[in-house]
Short mmCIF file of C-alpha atoms in Angstrom, two decimals:
data_model
loop_
_atom_site.label_atom_id
_atom_site.label_comp_id
_atom_site.label_asym_id
_atom_site.label_seq_id
_atom_site.Cartn_x
_atom_site.Cartn_y
_atom_site.Cartn_z
CA GLU A 1 0.00 0.00 0.00
CA THR A 2 1.60 3.29 -1.02
CA GLY A 3 -0.95 5.93 0.07
CA VAL A 4 1.08 7.27 3.00
CA THR A 5 4.62 6.05 3.54
CA GLN A 6 6.93 6.61 6.47
CA THR A 7 10.65 6.05 6.91
CA PRO A 8 12.34 4.66 8.81
CA ARG A 9 9.94 2.07 10.18
CA HIS A 10 12.10 1.51 13.26
CA LEU A 11 14.59 3.83 14.90
CA VAL A 12 16.77 3.48 17.97
CA MET A 13 18.59 6.59 19.11
CA GLY A 14 20.50 7.90 22.05
CA MET A 15 19.46 11.01 23.93
CA THR A 16 22.18 13.11 22.29
CA ASN A 17 21.46 12.05 18.71
CA LYS A 18 19.70 14.04 16.02
CA LYS A 19 17.47 12.16 13.61
CA SER A 20 14.56 12.87 11.29
CA LEU A 21 11.37 11.01 10.49
CA LYS A 22 9.99 11.28 6.99
CA CYS A 23 6.43 11.01 5.72
CA GLU A 24 5.22 11.11 2.15
CA GLN A 25 1.65 10.99 0.88
CA HIS A 26 0.65 10.06 -2.67
CA LEU A 27 -3.06 10.87 -2.30
CA GLY A 28 -3.15 14.49 -3.42
CA HIS A 29 -4.12 15.63 0.08
CA ASN A 30 -3.37 19.12 1.35
CA ALA A 31 -3.30 18.51 5.12
CA MET A 32 -0.78 16.43 7.03
CA TYR A 33 -0.46 15.46 10.67
CA TRP A 34 1.98 14.01 13.18
CA TYR A 35 0.62 11.83 15.98
CA LYS A 36 2.28 10.08 18.90
CA GLN A 37 0.95 6.71 20.10
CA SER A 38 2.27 5.42 23.41
CA ALA A 39 1.31 2.14 25.05
CA LYS A 40 -2.08 2.28 26.78
CA LYS A 41 -2.57 5.93 25.82
CA PRO A 42 -4.76 7.44 23.12
CA LEU A 43 -3.26 8.85 19.97
CA GLU A 44 -1.98 12.36 20.69
CA LEU A 45 -2.11 14.91 17.90
CA MET A 46 1.23 16.75 17.79
CA PHE A 47 1.20 18.97 14.69
CA VAL A 48 -1.17 19.88 11.88
CA TYR A 49 -0.11 21.33 8.53
CA SER A 50 -2.57 22.71 6.01
CA LEU A 51 -1.24 23.82 2.61
CA GLU A 52 2.27 23.62 4.08
CA GLU A 53 1.43 26.06 6.88
CA ARG A 54 1.49 24.85 10.47
CA VAL A 55 -1.97 25.38 11.91
CA GLU A 56 -1.66 23.50 15.17
CA ASN A 57 1.05 22.75 17.69
CA ASN A 58 -0.39 20.91 20.64
CA SER A 59 2.12 22.02 23.27
CA VAL A 60 4.79 19.75 21.91
CA PRO A 61 8.29 20.16 23.40
CA SER A 62 10.78 21.99 21.20
CA ARG A 63 12.95 18.88 20.92
CA PHE A 64 10.38 17.88 18.23
CA SER A 65 10.59 20.14 15.20
CA PRO A 66 8.27 19.59 12.21
CA GLU A 67 8.92 20.66 8.65
CA CYS A 68 6.57 20.61 5.68
CA PRO A 69 8.45 21.61 2.50
CA ASN A 70 5.46 20.83 0.23
CA SER A 71 2.03 19.29 0.46
CA SER A 72 3.35 15.77 -0.13
CA HIS A 73 6.17 15.64 2.40
CA LEU A 74 6.34 16.04 6.15
CA PHE A 75 9.34 15.65 8.42
CA LEU A 76 9.76 15.42 12.16
CA HIS A 77 13.23 16.43 13.31
CA LEU A 78 14.29 14.97 16.63
CA HIS A 79 17.05 16.13 18.97
CA THR A 80 17.99 15.54 22.60
CA LEU A 81 15.03 13.25 23.15
CA GLN A 82 14.13 11.58 26.43
CA PRO A 83 13.37 7.90 27.06
CA GLU A 84 9.70 8.79 27.61
CA ASP A 85 9.58 9.94 23.97
CA SER A 86 9.79 6.30 22.92
CA ALA A 87 6.56 5.60 21.05
CA LEU A 88 5.01 4.95 17.66
CA TYR A 89 4.97 8.13 15.57
CA LEU A 90 2.22 8.16 12.99
CA CYS A 91 1.84 10.48 10.06
CA ALA A 92 -1.58 11.07 8.49
CA SER A 93 -3.04 13.10 5.66
CA SER A 94 -6.48 14.28 4.57
CA TYR A 95 -8.34 16.60 2.19
CA GLY A 96 -8.46 19.79 4.18
CA THR A 97 -8.68 20.10 7.92
CA SER A 98 -12.42 19.77 8.31
CA GLY A 99 -13.23 17.30 11.03
CA ASN A 100 -15.48 15.43 8.62
CA ASN A 101 -12.67 14.21 6.42
CA GLU A 102 -11.16 10.77 6.74
CA GLN A 103 -7.54 10.71 7.77
CA PHE A 104 -5.23 8.21 6.11
CA PHE A 105 -2.40 7.00 8.28
CA GLY A 106 1.06 5.80 7.42
CA PRO A 107 2.49 2.63 8.99
CA GLY A 108 4.37 4.61 11.61
CA THR A 109 7.93 4.83 12.89
CA ARG A 110 8.57 2.91 16.09
CA LEU A 111 11.06 5.02 18.02
CA THR A 112 13.12 3.85 20.96
CA VAL A 113 15.19 6.38 22.88
CA LEU A 114 17.94 4.88 25.01
CA ARG B 1 -12.86 13.00 33.19
CA LYS B 2 -11.19 11.86 29.97
CA GLU B 3 -12.33 13.61 26.80
CA VAL B 4 -13.11 10.29 25.15
CA GLU B 5 -13.57 7.15 27.22
CA GLN B 6 -13.66 3.56 26.09
CA ASP B 7 -13.59 0.24 27.90
CA PRO B 8 -10.16 -1.12 26.94
CA GLY B 9 -11.36 -4.74 27.01
CA PRO B 10 -10.31 -7.17 25.80
CA PHE B 11 -13.66 -8.47 24.66
CA ASN B 12 -13.24 -12.16 23.91
CA VAL B 13 -16.13 -13.47 21.83
CA PRO B 14 -16.73 -16.62 19.79
CA GLU B 15 -17.06 -16.47 16.06
CA GLY B 16 -20.63 -15.61 15.07
CA ALA B 17 -21.38 -13.64 18.22
CA THR B 18 -22.75 -10.13 18.38
CA VAL B 19 -20.66 -7.64 20.31
CA ALA B 20 -21.19 -3.98 21.16
CA PHE B 21 -18.81 -1.26 22.26
CA ASN B 22 -19.67 2.08 23.78
CA CYS B 23 -17.69 5.27 23.87
CA THR B 24 -18.49 8.37 25.91
CA TYR B 25 -17.26 11.87 25.19
CA SER B 26 -17.13 14.95 27.40
CA ASN B 27 -17.23 17.81 24.91
CA SER B 28 -20.86 18.63 24.18
CA ALA B 29 -19.71 20.73 21.21
CA SER B 30 -18.49 17.61 19.40
CA GLN B 31 -19.91 17.44 15.89
CA SER B 32 -18.21 14.61 14.04
CA PHE B 33 -17.78 11.06 15.23
CA PHE B 34 -15.91 8.09 13.86
CA TRP B 35 -14.87 4.55 14.53
CA TYR B 36 -11.36 3.64 13.40
CA ARG B 37 -9.92 0.14 13.44
CA GLN B 38 -6.31 -0.61 14.32
CA ASP B 39 -4.85 -4.06 13.80
CA CYS B 40 -1.95 -5.18 15.95
CA ARG B 41 1.23 -3.25 15.02
CA LYS B 42 -0.55 -1.50 12.15
CA GLU B 43 -1.87 1.97 11.51
CA PRO B 44 -5.47 3.05 12.28
CA LYS B 45 -7.93 2.93 9.39
CA LEU B 46 -11.39 4.47 9.17
CA LEU B 47 -14.11 1.89 9.78
CA MET B 48 -17.10 4.19 9.59
CA SER B 49 -18.37 7.65 10.35
CA VAL B 50 -21.21 7.95 12.85
CA TYR B 51 -24.25 9.96 11.87
CA SER B 52 -27.00 11.35 14.06
CA SER B 53 -29.56 9.05 12.49
CA GLY B 54 -27.36 6.01 12.97
CA ASN B 55 -25.80 4.14 10.10
CA GLU B 56 -25.12 0.60 9.04
CA ASP B 57 -22.41 -0.92 6.87
CA GLY B 58 -22.86 -4.64 6.43
CA ARG B 59 -22.39 -6.31 9.80
CA PHE B 60 -21.46 -3.03 11.48
CA THR B 61 -23.92 -0.55 12.97
CA ALA B 62 -22.95 2.75 14.56
CA GLN B 63 -25.22 4.94 16.65
CA LEU B 64 -24.95 8.34 18.27
CA ASN B 65 -26.76 9.52 21.40
CA ARG B 66 -26.11 13.24 21.74
CA ALA B 67 -28.19 13.65 24.89
CA SER B 68 -26.11 11.09 26.77
CA GLN B 69 -22.94 11.89 24.84
CA TYR B 70 -22.04 8.43 23.71
CA ILE B 71 -21.56 6.53 20.50
CA SER B 72 -21.79 2.81 20.00
CA LEU B 73 -20.56 0.20 17.56
CA LEU B 74 -22.38 -3.08 17.07
CA ILE B 75 -20.75 -5.96 15.22
CA ARG B 76 -22.99 -8.83 14.19
CA ASP B 77 -21.85 -12.32 13.19
CA SER B 78 -18.27 -11.68 14.35
CA LYS B 79 -15.45 -13.01 12.17
CA LEU B 80 -11.93 -13.93 13.18
CA SER B 81 -10.76 -11.07 10.98
CA ASP B 82 -12.69 -8.59 13.15
CA SER B 83 -10.06 -9.07 15.88
CA ALA B 84 -8.51 -5.62 16.31
CA THR B 85 -8.61 -2.52 18.47
CA TYR B 86 -11.53 -0.19 17.77
CA LEU B 87 -10.83 3.49 18.30
CA CYS B 88 -13.55 6.01 19.03
CA VAL B 89 -12.79 9.45 17.58
CA VAL B 90 -14.64 12.74 18.11
CA THR B 91 -14.10 16.33 17.05
CA PRO B 92 -15.91 19.64 17.56
CA GLY B 93 -15.52 20.26 13.85
CA THR B 94 -11.89 20.57 12.86
CA ALA B 95 -9.29 17.90 12.35
CA SER B 96 -6.92 19.86 14.55
CA LYS B 97 -9.17 19.03 17.50
CA LEU B 98 -9.61 15.35 16.70
CA THR B 99 -9.60 13.36 19.96
CA PHE B 100 -9.03 9.63 20.09
CA GLY B 101 -10.06 7.17 22.75
CA THR B 102 -7.58 4.57 23.97
CA GLY B 103 -9.45 1.90 22.04
CA THR B 104 -11.35 -1.28 22.80
CA ARG B 105 -9.64 -4.51 21.97
CA LEU B 106 -11.73 -7.27 20.40
CA GLN B 107 -10.55 -10.86 20.12
CA VAL B 108 -12.77 -13.22 18.14
CA THR B 109 -12.05 -16.90 18.71
CA LEU B 110 -13.08 -20.18 17.09
#
């Protein structure tokens, strides 16, 4: 399935490393999202981009830095993370940011911070 | 009170059984409601939207009770392939305010 792709699928990093997660959507959508999914917790919306402009930042620590160079690509730059940041990071996309529109998720990047 | 609450389960049911999940939400301004399905170690996928009048899609029926602020999902004639976690999702109208429940895990057995 190639609708929304994410790389890498798995990532292990130390607290002093810098890494980036990549998301690409091939659906012609104009809104993209980053979510965090931790064990036994609901999905937490981190960032929303609409037409490449950030429209939402849900009080996410600055050690997470999103970038949306165009409507098809979304990055999440990571630096000086903490072990509690270990989680599944999901990217999603949709037509617009109306709450009525289905969101299509990528397979996620499973991140482990040592 | 959590914004969206679900019984985490697991619900263990035999194949062919009927099973129902409820989800309660706290924001009375919520306008759009969904059920997403998430298989083990996979991404969530939309199962169905929930409309005020209730809606049915094959073996799945979703209902909304605005007065009591809950939505439900009924699965009839359960299949092994229905085993998954079912996520309740609500929003007051914009995707930027989408709120997910923790999910209810269903395990269908032979």
